[in-house]
XYZ file of C-alpha atoms in Angstrom:
718
model
C -0.163 -0.078 -0.168
C 2.877 2.361 0.960
C 4.450 1.520 -2.638
C 1.330 2.606 -4.142
C 0.940 5.826 -2.441
C 4.639 6.891 -2.854
C 4.099 5.981 -6.899
C 0.823 8.278 -7.002
C 2.728 10.925 -5.002
C 5.607 10.967 -7.398
C 3.448 10.887 -10.253
C 1.438 13.908 -8.950
C 5.031 16.061 -8.044
C 6.200 14.854 -11.619
C 2.775 16.574 -13.486
C 2.775 19.652 -11.032
C 6.434 20.614 -10.737
C 9.106 18.514 -12.325
C 7.675 17.934 -15.772
C 6.578 22.017 -16.136
C 10.271 22.867 -14.741
C 11.586 20.686 -17.455
C 9.621 22.018 -20.121
C 10.188 25.732 -19.201
C 14.092 24.899 -19.265
C 13.816 23.465 -22.907
C 11.951 26.264 -24.081
C 14.170 28.787 -22.585
C 17.158 26.786 -24.229
C 15.696 27.190 -27.484
C 15.587 31.023 -27.346
C 11.853 31.456 -26.365
C 10.675 33.741 -23.846
C 7.719 33.573 -21.689
C 6.247 33.882 -18.117
C 7.650 31.803 -15.489
C 5.901 28.746 -14.102
C 4.064 29.201 -11.169
C 2.843 26.061 -9.288
C -0.153 24.023 -10.278
C -2.224 27.243 -11.545
C 0.406 28.635 -14.107
C -1.251 31.852 -15.469
C -4.670 30.845 -14.781
C -5.212 33.406 -11.975
C -3.683 35.961 -13.952
C -5.963 35.268 -16.906
C -9.001 35.446 -14.960
C -8.146 38.607 -13.455
C -7.053 40.569 -16.617
C -10.446 39.007 -18.413
C -12.193 40.537 -15.321
C -10.831 43.995 -15.675
C -10.934 43.858 -19.145
C -14.844 43.154 -19.381
C -15.410 45.851 -16.651
C -14.604 48.531 -18.969
C -16.800 49.553 -21.673
C -16.567 48.693 -25.149
C -14.580 51.363 -27.321
C -16.175 52.203 -30.608
C -13.451 50.490 -32.761
C -12.499 47.101 -33.917
C -9.609 46.773 -31.689
C -11.016 43.953 -29.562
C -7.534 42.173 -28.754
C -7.038 43.596 -25.278
C -10.665 42.855 -24.292
C -11.124 39.457 -25.662
C -7.499 37.654 -25.095
C -6.080 40.008 -22.637
C -3.369 37.859 -21.199
C -2.040 36.580 -24.675
C -1.971 40.315 -25.648
C 0.196 41.113 -22.835
C 2.585 38.112 -23.227
C 3.054 38.810 -27.224
C 3.576 42.602 -26.262
C 6.170 41.757 -23.581
C 7.983 38.464 -24.815
C 7.104 38.574 -28.578
C 4.819 36.921 -30.907
C 6.276 33.390 -30.450
C 6.291 33.390 -26.572
C 4.840 31.074 -24.292
C 2.644 30.911 -21.055
C 1.214 28.467 -18.778
C -2.227 26.739 -18.862
C -2.011 25.168 -15.347
C 1.401 22.991 -15.358
C 1.220 22.946 -19.305
C 3.281 25.559 -21.232
C 1.248 27.188 -24.333
C 3.506 28.691 -27.159
C 1.746 31.194 -29.364
C 2.448 30.765 -32.988
C 1.646 33.849 -35.423
C 3.760 33.152 -38.727
C 1.177 32.103 -41.465
C 3.438 29.364 -42.486
C 4.167 27.587 -39.281
C 0.035 27.828 -38.422
C -0.355 25.866 -41.920
C 2.313 23.602 -40.721
C 0.537 22.788 -37.622
C -2.754 22.513 -38.853
C -1.693 20.193 -41.640
C -0.018 17.844 -39.293
C 2.185 16.261 -41.766
C 4.545 14.653 -38.865
C 1.531 12.822 -37.517
C 2.748 14.024 -33.997
C 0.600 17.329 -33.494
C -3.112 16.552 -32.446
C -5.778 18.443 -30.387
C -4.942 18.290 -26.529
C -7.052 15.604 -24.506
C -10.174 17.477 -23.460
C -11.438 17.193 -19.596
C -14.158 14.875 -19.135
C -16.592 17.680 -18.797
C -16.599 18.240 -22.780
C -18.534 14.761 -22.857
C -21.501 16.516 -21.232
C -21.149 19.183 -23.928
C -20.315 17.519 -27.057
C -17.898 15.321 -28.791
C -18.466 14.443 -32.514
C -15.928 15.127 -35.360
C -14.457 18.063 -33.842
C -13.432 16.101 -30.808
C -12.046 13.049 -32.464
C -9.063 12.014 -34.185
C -7.124 9.250 -35.678
C -8.914 6.274 -37.243
C -12.223 7.541 -35.693
C -12.044 10.839 -36.853
C -11.297 9.471 -40.454
C -14.149 7.108 -40.249
C -16.655 9.889 -39.063
C -15.266 12.366 -41.565
C -16.024 9.690 -44.375
C -19.593 9.226 -43.240
C -20.465 13.026 -42.696
C -18.981 14.422 -45.632
C -21.641 13.330 -48.130
C -24.420 14.630 -45.760
C -22.838 18.413 -46.282
C -22.608 17.941 -50.226
C -23.508 21.157 -51.744
C -26.077 19.842 -53.855
C -27.614 18.440 -50.903
C -27.264 21.632 -48.808
C -29.286 23.742 -51.812
C -32.280 21.596 -50.691
C -32.250 23.456 -47.321
C -32.170 26.800 -48.981
C -36.419 27.051 -48.639
C -36.137 26.550 -44.768
C -33.164 29.274 -44.411
C -35.487 31.742 -46.335
C -38.448 30.841 -44.220
C -36.707 31.663 -41.057
C -35.692 34.765 -42.413
C -38.961 35.824 -43.341
C -40.304 35.319 -39.966
C -37.610 37.081 -38.280
C -38.319 40.305 -40.763
C -41.847 40.190 -40.091
C -41.277 40.001 -36.009
C -38.992 43.106 -36.655
C -41.484 44.936 -38.590
C -44.161 44.176 -35.922
C -41.560 46.110 -33.373
C -41.138 49.170 -35.485
C -42.793 52.413 -33.810
C -44.906 54.811 -35.830
C -41.700 57.083 -36.535
C -39.984 54.177 -38.336
C -37.536 52.943 -35.823
C -37.173 50.848 -32.606
C -34.190 49.876 -30.305
C -33.334 46.063 -30.551
C -30.613 43.871 -29.087
C -29.706 41.821 -31.992
C -27.317 39.161 -30.173
C -30.521 37.820 -28.891
C -32.511 38.091 -31.908
C -29.836 36.008 -33.858
C -29.371 33.484 -31.172
C -32.750 32.638 -31.545
C -32.864 32.988 -35.286
C -29.709 30.741 -35.800
C -31.393 28.140 -33.170
C -34.639 28.160 -35.503
C -32.439 27.675 -38.577
C -30.472 24.672 -37.458
C -33.406 23.143 -35.786
C -35.364 23.061 -39.043
C -32.052 22.024 -41.201
C -31.015 19.620 -38.832
C -34.214 17.791 -37.675
C -36.962 18.942 -40.103
C -40.514 17.550 -38.811
C -38.714 17.289 -35.512
C -38.380 21.147 -35.280
C -39.961 21.644 -31.982
C -37.998 18.944 -30.325
C -35.041 20.306 -31.977
C -35.596 23.876 -30.468
C -35.742 22.147 -27.063
C -32.427 20.443 -27.296
C -30.785 23.521 -28.552
C -32.268 25.197 -25.405
C -30.793 22.805 -23.167
C -27.374 22.973 -24.944
C -27.414 26.531 -24.455
C -27.876 26.143 -20.783
C -24.944 23.551 -20.925
C -22.700 25.787 -22.574
C -23.046 28.271 -19.872
C -22.478 25.652 -17.221
C -19.673 24.582 -18.638
C -17.891 27.781 -18.971
C -18.492 28.388 -15.500
C -16.921 25.170 -14.684
C -13.767 25.705 -17.007
C -13.043 29.077 -15.118
C -11.279 26.875 -12.429
C -8.396 24.337 -12.694
C -9.635 21.064 -13.414
C -9.217 18.312 -10.856
C -9.419 14.892 -11.960
C -12.456 13.196 -10.569
C -14.338 16.343 -9.316
C -16.932 15.864 -11.708
C -18.233 13.043 -9.873
C -19.193 14.828 -6.880
C -22.591 15.756 -6.295
C -22.111 19.654 -6.542
C -25.121 21.990 -8.116
C -23.422 22.473 -11.265
C -22.304 18.747 -11.727
C -25.995 17.662 -11.198
C -27.455 20.292 -13.401
C -24.994 19.445 -16.241
C -25.588 15.440 -15.954
C -29.415 16.189 -15.871
C -29.056 18.049 -19.142
C -27.136 15.793 -20.462
C -29.511 12.699 -19.853
C -32.551 14.842 -21.246
C -30.724 15.922 -24.425
C -29.657 12.502 -24.981
C -33.211 10.922 -24.517
C -34.623 13.510 -27.091
C -32.036 12.714 -29.739
C -32.217 9.298 -29.176
C -36.175 9.234 -29.376
C -35.727 11.353 -32.647
C -33.038 9.154 -34.176
C -35.031 5.862 -33.424
C -38.424 7.384 -35.041
C -36.231 8.149 -37.855
C -34.585 4.766 -38.397
C -37.803 3.169 -38.232
C -39.267 5.600 -40.702
C -36.280 4.819 -42.910
C -36.439 0.928 -42.957
C -40.226 1.335 -43.992
C -39.211 3.362 -46.829
C -41.477 6.439 -45.464
C -38.834 9.003 -44.558
C -37.642 11.813 -46.604
C -33.855 12.775 -46.287
C -34.094 16.437 -46.906
C -32.735 17.423 -43.368
C -29.031 16.976 -41.706
C -30.259 14.133 -39.627
C -31.759 12.244 -42.542
C -28.892 12.563 -44.678
C -26.459 11.606 -41.896
C -28.478 8.536 -41.350
C -28.608 7.799 -45.143
C -24.834 8.268 -45.574
C -24.212 5.915 -42.205
C -26.539 3.396 -43.374
C -24.702 3.177 -47.095
C -21.280 3.312 -45.199
C -22.225 0.277 -43.205
C -23.755 -1.758 -46.060
C -20.473 -1.074 -48.085
C -18.258 -1.836 -45.258
C -19.908 -5.133 -43.968
C -19.651 -5.953 -40.398
C -16.080 -5.808 -39.681
C -16.039 -1.957 -40.188
C -19.385 -0.624 -38.876
C -20.589 2.809 -39.336
C -21.605 5.299 -36.409
C -23.539 3.963 -33.545
C -26.740 5.744 -32.218
C -24.651 7.202 -29.554
C -22.158 8.294 -32.177
C -24.790 9.923 -34.141
C -26.326 11.783 -30.933
C -22.547 13.263 -30.537
C -22.724 14.604 -33.958
C -26.404 16.175 -33.723
C -24.949 17.869 -30.500
C -21.950 19.198 -32.777
C -24.717 20.588 -35.346
C -25.386 23.209 -32.457
C -21.854 24.007 -31.436
C -20.950 23.937 -35.021
C -23.059 26.381 -36.405
C -25.614 28.195 -33.902
C -23.263 30.476 -31.790
C -20.799 30.887 -34.440
C -23.539 32.022 -37.179
C -25.158 34.298 -34.448
C -21.787 35.871 -33.757
C -21.038 36.533 -37.397
C -24.614 37.864 -38.269
C -24.490 40.309 -34.899
C -21.143 41.898 -35.838
C -22.250 42.184 -39.397
C -25.215 44.216 -38.293
C -23.166 46.209 -36.072
C -20.205 47.027 -38.370
C -22.887 47.966 -41.230
C -24.266 50.497 -38.858
C -21.065 51.894 -38.362
C -20.344 51.849 -41.930
C -23.479 53.369 -43.868
C -21.789 53.510 -47.176
C -21.153 49.582 -46.998
C -24.415 49.075 -45.843
C -26.059 51.055 -49.031
C -23.835 48.957 -51.179
C -24.756 45.748 -49.696
C -28.625 46.539 -49.925
C -28.181 47.954 -53.775
C -26.409 44.713 -54.873
C -29.254 42.105 -53.194
C -31.852 44.045 -54.671
C -30.174 44.126 -58.259
C -29.556 40.498 -58.231
C -32.931 39.080 -56.247
C -35.087 42.138 -56.967
C -38.279 41.261 -54.676
C -37.848 37.378 -55.695
C -37.046 34.727 -53.056
C -33.269 34.227 -52.809
C -31.907 31.270 -54.961
C -28.664 29.614 -54.750
C -27.041 30.678 -57.929
C -28.048 34.243 -56.902
C -25.967 33.971 -53.691
C -22.818 33.133 -55.531
C -23.144 36.583 -57.262
C -23.227 38.868 -54.389
C -19.943 39.682 -54.490
C -20.080 42.668 -52.119
C -22.131 40.702 -49.227
C -19.172 38.162 -49.691
C -16.494 40.839 -49.051
C -18.107 42.318 -46.225
C -18.966 38.665 -44.599
C -15.006 38.215 -45.241
C -14.074 41.203 -43.305
C -16.074 40.617 -40.691
C -14.992 36.997 -40.006
C -11.359 38.720 -40.150
C -12.128 41.201 -37.324
C -14.350 39.205 -35.138
C -13.666 35.633 -35.901
C -15.852 33.165 -33.904
C -13.048 31.114 -32.853
C -10.403 33.376 -31.324
C -7.760 30.501 -30.771
C -7.059 27.128 -31.925
C -4.673 24.518 -29.893
C -2.753 21.803 -30.829
C -0.466 19.740 -28.704
C 3.027 17.820 -29.384
C 2.874 14.099 -28.476
C 6.391 13.679 -29.580
C 9.056 16.157 -30.264
C 8.502 18.179 -33.237
C 10.336 20.486 -35.604
C 8.584 23.680 -36.417
C 10.094 26.611 -38.236
C 13.788 25.686 -37.269
C 12.617 25.017 -33.591
C 12.459 21.791 -32.080
C 9.519 21.607 -29.500
C 9.604 19.009 -27.065
C 6.639 16.499 -26.231
C 3.772 17.775 -24.047
C 3.784 21.369 -25.120
C 0.671 23.122 -26.300
C 0.702 25.264 -29.514
C -1.928 28.002 -29.215
C -2.787 29.650 -32.746
C -3.821 33.186 -32.018
C -6.297 33.388 -34.789
C -7.354 37.006 -33.633
C -4.286 38.280 -33.084
C -2.984 36.817 -36.654
C -6.241 38.529 -37.989
C -5.046 41.855 -36.547
C -1.521 41.946 -37.498
C -0.348 44.717 -39.556
C 2.699 42.770 -40.825
C -0.089 40.429 -42.263
C -2.637 43.032 -43.488
C -1.331 46.338 -43.747
C -1.281 49.264 -41.605
C -5.104 49.480 -41.793
C -5.454 45.900 -40.103
C -7.374 47.262 -37.175
C -9.868 48.887 -39.719
C -13.184 47.653 -41.540
C -12.242 47.659 -45.002
C -14.063 44.715 -47.217
C -12.158 46.045 -50.513
C -8.962 44.207 -49.314
C -10.803 41.075 -50.280
C -12.077 42.553 -54.107
C -8.972 40.607 -56.004
C -9.644 37.217 -53.927
C -13.508 36.872 -54.729
C -14.906 36.678 -58.321
C -17.654 38.479 -59.263
C -19.766 35.528 -59.869
C -19.769 31.743 -60.089
C -17.145 30.791 -57.933
C -16.636 28.658 -54.772
C -13.703 27.636 -52.793
C -12.902 24.117 -52.910
C -10.240 21.682 -51.534
C -9.548 19.785 -54.876
C -7.404 17.083 -53.044
C -10.048 15.023 -51.398
C -12.303 15.742 -54.356
C -9.686 14.025 -56.788
C -8.720 11.194 -54.353
C -12.400 10.420 -54.538
C -12.641 10.942 -58.471
C -9.527 8.746 -59.217
C -10.868 6.126 -56.997
C -14.219 5.773 -58.647
C -12.588 5.981 -62.197
C -10.274 3.134 -60.867
C -13.055 1.239 -59.475
C -15.105 1.136 -62.498
C -11.740 0.652 -65.070
C -10.690 -2.233 -62.675
C -13.341 -3.782 -61.512
C -16.177 -2.995 -63.982
C -19.706 -4.538 -62.468
C -18.048 -4.930 -58.985
C -17.827 -1.140 -58.854
C -19.253 -0.907 -55.404
C -17.126 -3.694 -53.914
C -14.327 -2.071 -55.684
C -14.736 1.150 -53.830
C -14.621 -0.673 -50.546
C -11.440 -2.213 -51.453
C -9.746 1.407 -52.452
C -11.168 2.493 -48.993
C -9.394 -0.208 -47.265
C -6.291 0.346 -49.243
C -6.447 4.147 -48.635
C -6.528 3.353 -44.687
C -3.645 0.705 -45.303
C -1.557 3.274 -46.967
C -1.993 5.789 -44.040
C -1.079 3.203 -41.403
C 2.073 2.243 -43.585
C 2.983 5.894 -43.603
C 2.843 6.308 -39.960
C 4.646 2.934 -39.420
C 7.307 3.958 -41.812
C 8.352 6.881 -40.008
C 9.944 4.947 -37.244
C 13.339 2.580 -37.407
C 12.217 -0.803 -38.782
C 12.769 -3.616 -36.231
C 12.908 -7.261 -37.766
C 9.789 -9.188 -36.181
C 8.129 -6.139 -35.021
C 5.031 -6.420 -37.377
C 4.128 -9.884 -35.609
C 3.359 -7.994 -31.891
C 0.129 -7.336 -31.399
C 0.035 -3.716 -31.458
C -3.206 -1.691 -32.518
C -1.634 -0.510 -35.749
C -0.483 -4.018 -36.601
C -3.857 -5.712 -35.855
C -5.492 -3.102 -37.865
C -3.105 -3.548 -40.821
C -3.684 -7.401 -40.786
C -7.363 -7.139 -40.445
C -7.345 -4.754 -43.527
C -5.324 -7.222 -45.679
C -7.466 -10.030 -44.600
C -10.672 -8.249 -45.609
C -8.764 -6.773 -48.970
C -7.974 -10.276 -49.758
C -11.431 -11.949 -49.083
C -12.938 -9.186 -51.319
C -10.399 -9.806 -54.262
C -10.265 -13.713 -53.801
C -14.305 -13.841 -54.068
C -14.228 -11.276 -57.027
C -11.692 -13.341 -58.895
C -13.418 -16.674 -58.303
C -16.472 -15.248 -59.511
C -15.016 -13.931 -62.695
C -12.879 -17.035 -63.473
C -16.160 -18.972 -62.962
C -18.017 -16.908 -65.760
C -15.385 -16.902 -68.069
C -15.344 -20.799 -68.113
C -18.810 -20.554 -69.068
C -18.194 -18.014 -71.512
C -20.347 -15.420 -69.669
C -18.246 -13.024 -68.782
C -16.960 -9.816 -70.652
C -13.636 -8.627 -70.252
C -14.018 -5.071 -70.803
C -12.275 -3.943 -67.373
C -8.655 -4.640 -66.081
C -9.329 -7.423 -63.764
C -11.428 -9.351 -66.512
C -8.516 -8.388 -69.048
C -5.643 -9.772 -66.526
C -7.319 -12.843 -65.782
C -8.012 -13.687 -69.437
C -4.358 -13.076 -70.546
C -3.330 -15.255 -67.452
C -5.655 -18.251 -68.410
C -4.158 -17.619 -72.037
C -0.840 -17.441 -70.960
C -1.186 -20.648 -69.052
C -2.760 -22.491 -71.649
C -0.149 -21.845 -74.283
C 2.298 -23.130 -71.766
C 0.433 -26.398 -71.169
C -0.923 -25.393 -67.787
C -3.863 -27.366 -66.396
C -6.377 -26.163 -63.603
C -4.103 -28.324 -61.336
C -0.829 -27.182 -62.623
C -1.057 -23.668 -63.323
C 2.124 -22.209 -65.081
C 0.546 -18.732 -65.107
C 0.101 -16.467 -61.935
C -1.516 -17.951 -58.962
C -4.804 -16.363 -57.374
C -2.322 -14.669 -54.607
C -0.232 -13.259 -57.660
C -3.470 -11.751 -58.937
C -4.660 -10.444 -55.771
C -1.412 -8.754 -55.449
C -1.376 -7.070 -59.040
C -5.322 -5.990 -58.058
C -3.797 -4.316 -55.088
C -1.247 -2.897 -57.289
C -3.892 -1.101 -59.451
C -4.771 1.211 -56.640
C -1.170 2.316 -55.674
C 0.115 2.628 -59.258
C -2.627 4.823 -60.276
C -4.762 6.308 -57.527
C -2.610 8.810 -55.474
C 0.076 9.390 -58.437
C -2.992 10.687 -60.586
C -4.671 12.391 -57.800
C -1.379 14.456 -57.189
C -0.990 15.155 -61.035
C -4.653 16.436 -61.145
C -4.359 18.448 -57.965
C -1.097 20.083 -58.832
C -2.761 20.822 -62.586
C -5.491 22.648 -61.008
C -3.325 24.761 -58.515
C -0.797 25.575 -61.308
C -3.480 26.599 -63.911
C -5.090 28.705 -61.184
C -1.472 30.510 -60.542
C -1.414 30.863 -64.819
C -4.718 31.988 -66.379
C -3.302 32.515 -69.493
C -2.069 28.706 -70.074
C -5.801 27.991 -68.317
C -7.452 29.873 -71.108
C -5.166 28.120 -74.215
C -6.004 24.782 -72.411
C -9.751 25.313 -72.674
C -9.851 26.826 -75.857
C -7.831 24.089 -77.503
C -10.453 21.373 -75.489
C -13.571 23.617 -76.995
C -11.608 23.825 -80.693
C -11.301 19.856 -80.919
C -14.257 18.429 -78.951
C -16.937 21.560 -78.806
C -19.707 20.554 -76.782
C -19.212 16.527 -77.558
C -18.052 14.031 -75.253
C -14.123 13.298 -75.576
C -13.293 10.233 -77.659
C -9.836 8.647 -77.780
C -8.572 9.928 -81.076
C -9.167 13.221 -80.070
C -7.053 13.203 -76.985
C -3.734 12.858 -79.020
C -4.601 16.206 -80.582
C -4.659 17.856 -77.218
C -0.966 19.369 -77.611
C -1.532 22.336 -75.316
C -3.023 19.998 -72.722
C -0.003 17.550 -73.289
C 2.535 20.225 -72.691
C 0.839 21.356 -69.526
C 0.747 17.941 -68.115
C 4.407 17.132 -69.059
C 5.423 20.388 -67.190
C 3.160 19.655 -64.099
C 4.896 16.343 -63.986
C 8.253 17.840 -64.304
C 7.573 20.281 -61.535
C 5.623 17.804 -59.190
C 6.482 14.234 -60.117
C 4.242 11.942 -58.099
C 7.383 9.978 -57.273
C 10.365 12.183 -55.844
C 12.834 9.717 -55.659
C 13.968 6.054 -56.763
C 16.092 3.863 -54.690
C 18.324 0.966 -56.112
C 20.619 -1.346 -54.546
C 24.076 -3.007 -55.647
C 24.165 -6.582 -54.846
C 27.577 -7.040 -56.799
C 30.203 -4.782 -57.244
C 29.483 -2.449 -59.994
C 30.913 0.189 -62.021
C 28.902 3.304 -62.838
C 30.549 6.184 -64.635
C 33.995 6.715 -63.227
C 33.075 5.147 -59.707
C 32.845 1.233 -58.787
C 30.388 0.635 -55.989
C 30.748 -2.320 -53.445
C 27.722 -4.420 -52.667
C 25.032 -3.269 -50.465
C 25.076 0.261 -51.361
C 21.625 2.143 -51.883
C 21.740 4.244 -55.008
C 19.280 7.341 -54.667
C 18.027 8.772 -57.559
C 16.417 12.182 -56.829
C 13.856 12.842 -59.394
C 12.738 15.896 -57.896
C 16.158 17.463 -57.748
C 16.789 16.465 -61.424
C 13.884 17.939 -62.600
C 14.429 21.328 -61.172
C 18.358 21.510 -62.039
C 19.027 24.429 -63.895
C 22.146 22.217 -65.722
C 19.470 20.376 -67.448
C 16.498 22.533 -67.814
C 18.023 26.214 -68.078
C 17.689 29.164 -65.744
C 13.919 28.832 -65.474
C 13.870 25.197 -64.080
C 12.075 26.062 -61.347
C 9.295 28.148 -63.442
C 6.128 26.890 -64.989
C 6.810 27.084 -68.730
C 4.979 24.216 -70.744
C 6.604 25.566 -73.997
C 9.640 23.815 -73.326
C 7.889 20.632 -74.125
C 6.605 22.093 -77.579
C 9.154 20.209 -79.239
C 8.462 16.940 -77.626
C 9.957 15.123 -74.393
C 13.516 14.643 -76.212
C 14.149 18.232 -76.868
C 12.580 19.587 -73.573
C 15.834 19.522 -71.808
C 19.676 20.201 -72.484
C 20.481 16.702 -71.964
C 18.288 13.869 -73.179
C 16.844 11.432 -70.259
C 16.487 13.816 -67.836
C 12.595 13.447 -67.680
C 11.259 10.760 -65.245
C 7.515 11.583 -64.790
C 7.119 8.026 -63.466
C 10.067 6.844 -62.578
C 12.335 4.885 -65.323
C 13.925 1.606 -66.119
C 12.205 -1.305 -67.700
C 9.596 -1.431 -64.761
C 8.345 2.080 -65.114
C 7.811 1.893 -61.485
C 5.264 4.383 -59.905
C 6.543 5.800 -56.438
C 3.882 7.083 -53.780
C 5.283 9.602 -51.286
């Protein structure tokens, strides 16, 4: 018993003193400055005091809100610099304001940065996609994304419009005879956004949705009260007034949501439900995912769906109300922009109800909303944590450091936005927003889905859906392999029953089972002369059977590829074409976005050859401009950045003799950017260099390796 107490005491001392002091010394040694660690609380007490002082003062009629909203962080940055550290209890928080470093943190390419572990109180508030990480986050994102597809969101526009009409009618009724009234728009917009999200999230269950949002609003207030104090493990289990209230609200919210979900699931099973609200779309997407994945990789449980529904509230309710409120305030301070916005809306819609296409033409309104979001972002900070040692911007951060990305400070930084950073000036967005027919799109996941669909159809034909499932599994397998490959390989380690190893073995078994079943079905159909060989799998099996017959093979003595060989080739379909094609398409779109003249030339050529007809194979060879562009993109951004070969005997290459056991690294990316081979403009986008073909594009023949080289022409995924 004494040993257990001592061990527990040592852990507590490590948590509240030794570890913070170690991290403080490490940060100081890396040239960072910040506040000194104070036992247990760190800067929490100072933060609370400064916040109370700031809120006790009246709000100035300006947009300089940083001293009021983030007083402690504002003071630390002024005193110690933009990259400085403070203390959230016993954990250090390093502020990062450099845009490149912020992007690097959020992209998490190393895999060692993630969301900090939240206190158990968060479970009573919400979890869902914003809370998860790793495999669960990836699975939920795959399920939720289709529910938020643009075409499906368009169906909800009438619900938005109805709620807006009701709000305007209500305000019209409050106007006095002199044509004016005083209105607290914050409470109005809180109620309005709650109505909108209730309608779009729960449809016919609108009233129950309203009750859920009322309860969630109370829960949020209680959570804020509890979060102002240092979190003590186990404290939430004590029967305090706040704890009891939060648990009671949590139980009621879960009960209401569970009832709505169960009713909707029954209606869907009976074929009587419409999927024109977020809940219906989410359940539909979840059902489809479960059917495609089978029993081994289930979709979301009812409890998971409950958490995502609670996230609907926190993801859109208060954030939308904040945006609308500040927009009203800012426009009242800038009557010129208010008039320009009104004029644009009347010009586009006149007295008609808004439609989706018209919303895309509201350039002035979009500029105003972007500027309000810059000055008054709904989320003022983003926090990530280092779970292993990480290098960012030339600084190595030790494990256990919180990285705070002060969005509000970055949005008001004159170095990033100019001397008028603290002023309302929507004109700064003029060049970034098109006049009409535009949208912001992350093309990388779009092209990943697109190439997966193309290869599924081309490789597996009538087994398209099963092929999609195989590619989903292979994508997950590749992500796991990339994580494992970051560590030193230890022989035999893959046999240990770790979480990653178990999942990788499970995926491999499921992929092999899917492919094995498809191959057997196709072979049986071929023997009965009932199968068409218009996909890669059919052509491969047909070629293999023909080869085996020519070599005198029989069913018992197969001289061609075995079933396992065919399975491996099918798995290669994915790796050889999926990611590589996605990389090419993504960089092509990005580069053409940077060079509109080449974009125009490519469009003109395609229209000249095909007009409005569908593309056909013979015409592809006539797309000279498009081919030049694709070659240049492959030169600048080859899907495989390097090739490795190994000497297994002593070999002479050039003037050097290499002994056996040496790896030869062929850095294709370096070669493609070398001015000695490509000229002084080697790092510039210039498709004209391929005008006379590949052989004359470079100074030295044989320096273009878009997909590797040699007899195998192997593709490399990075």
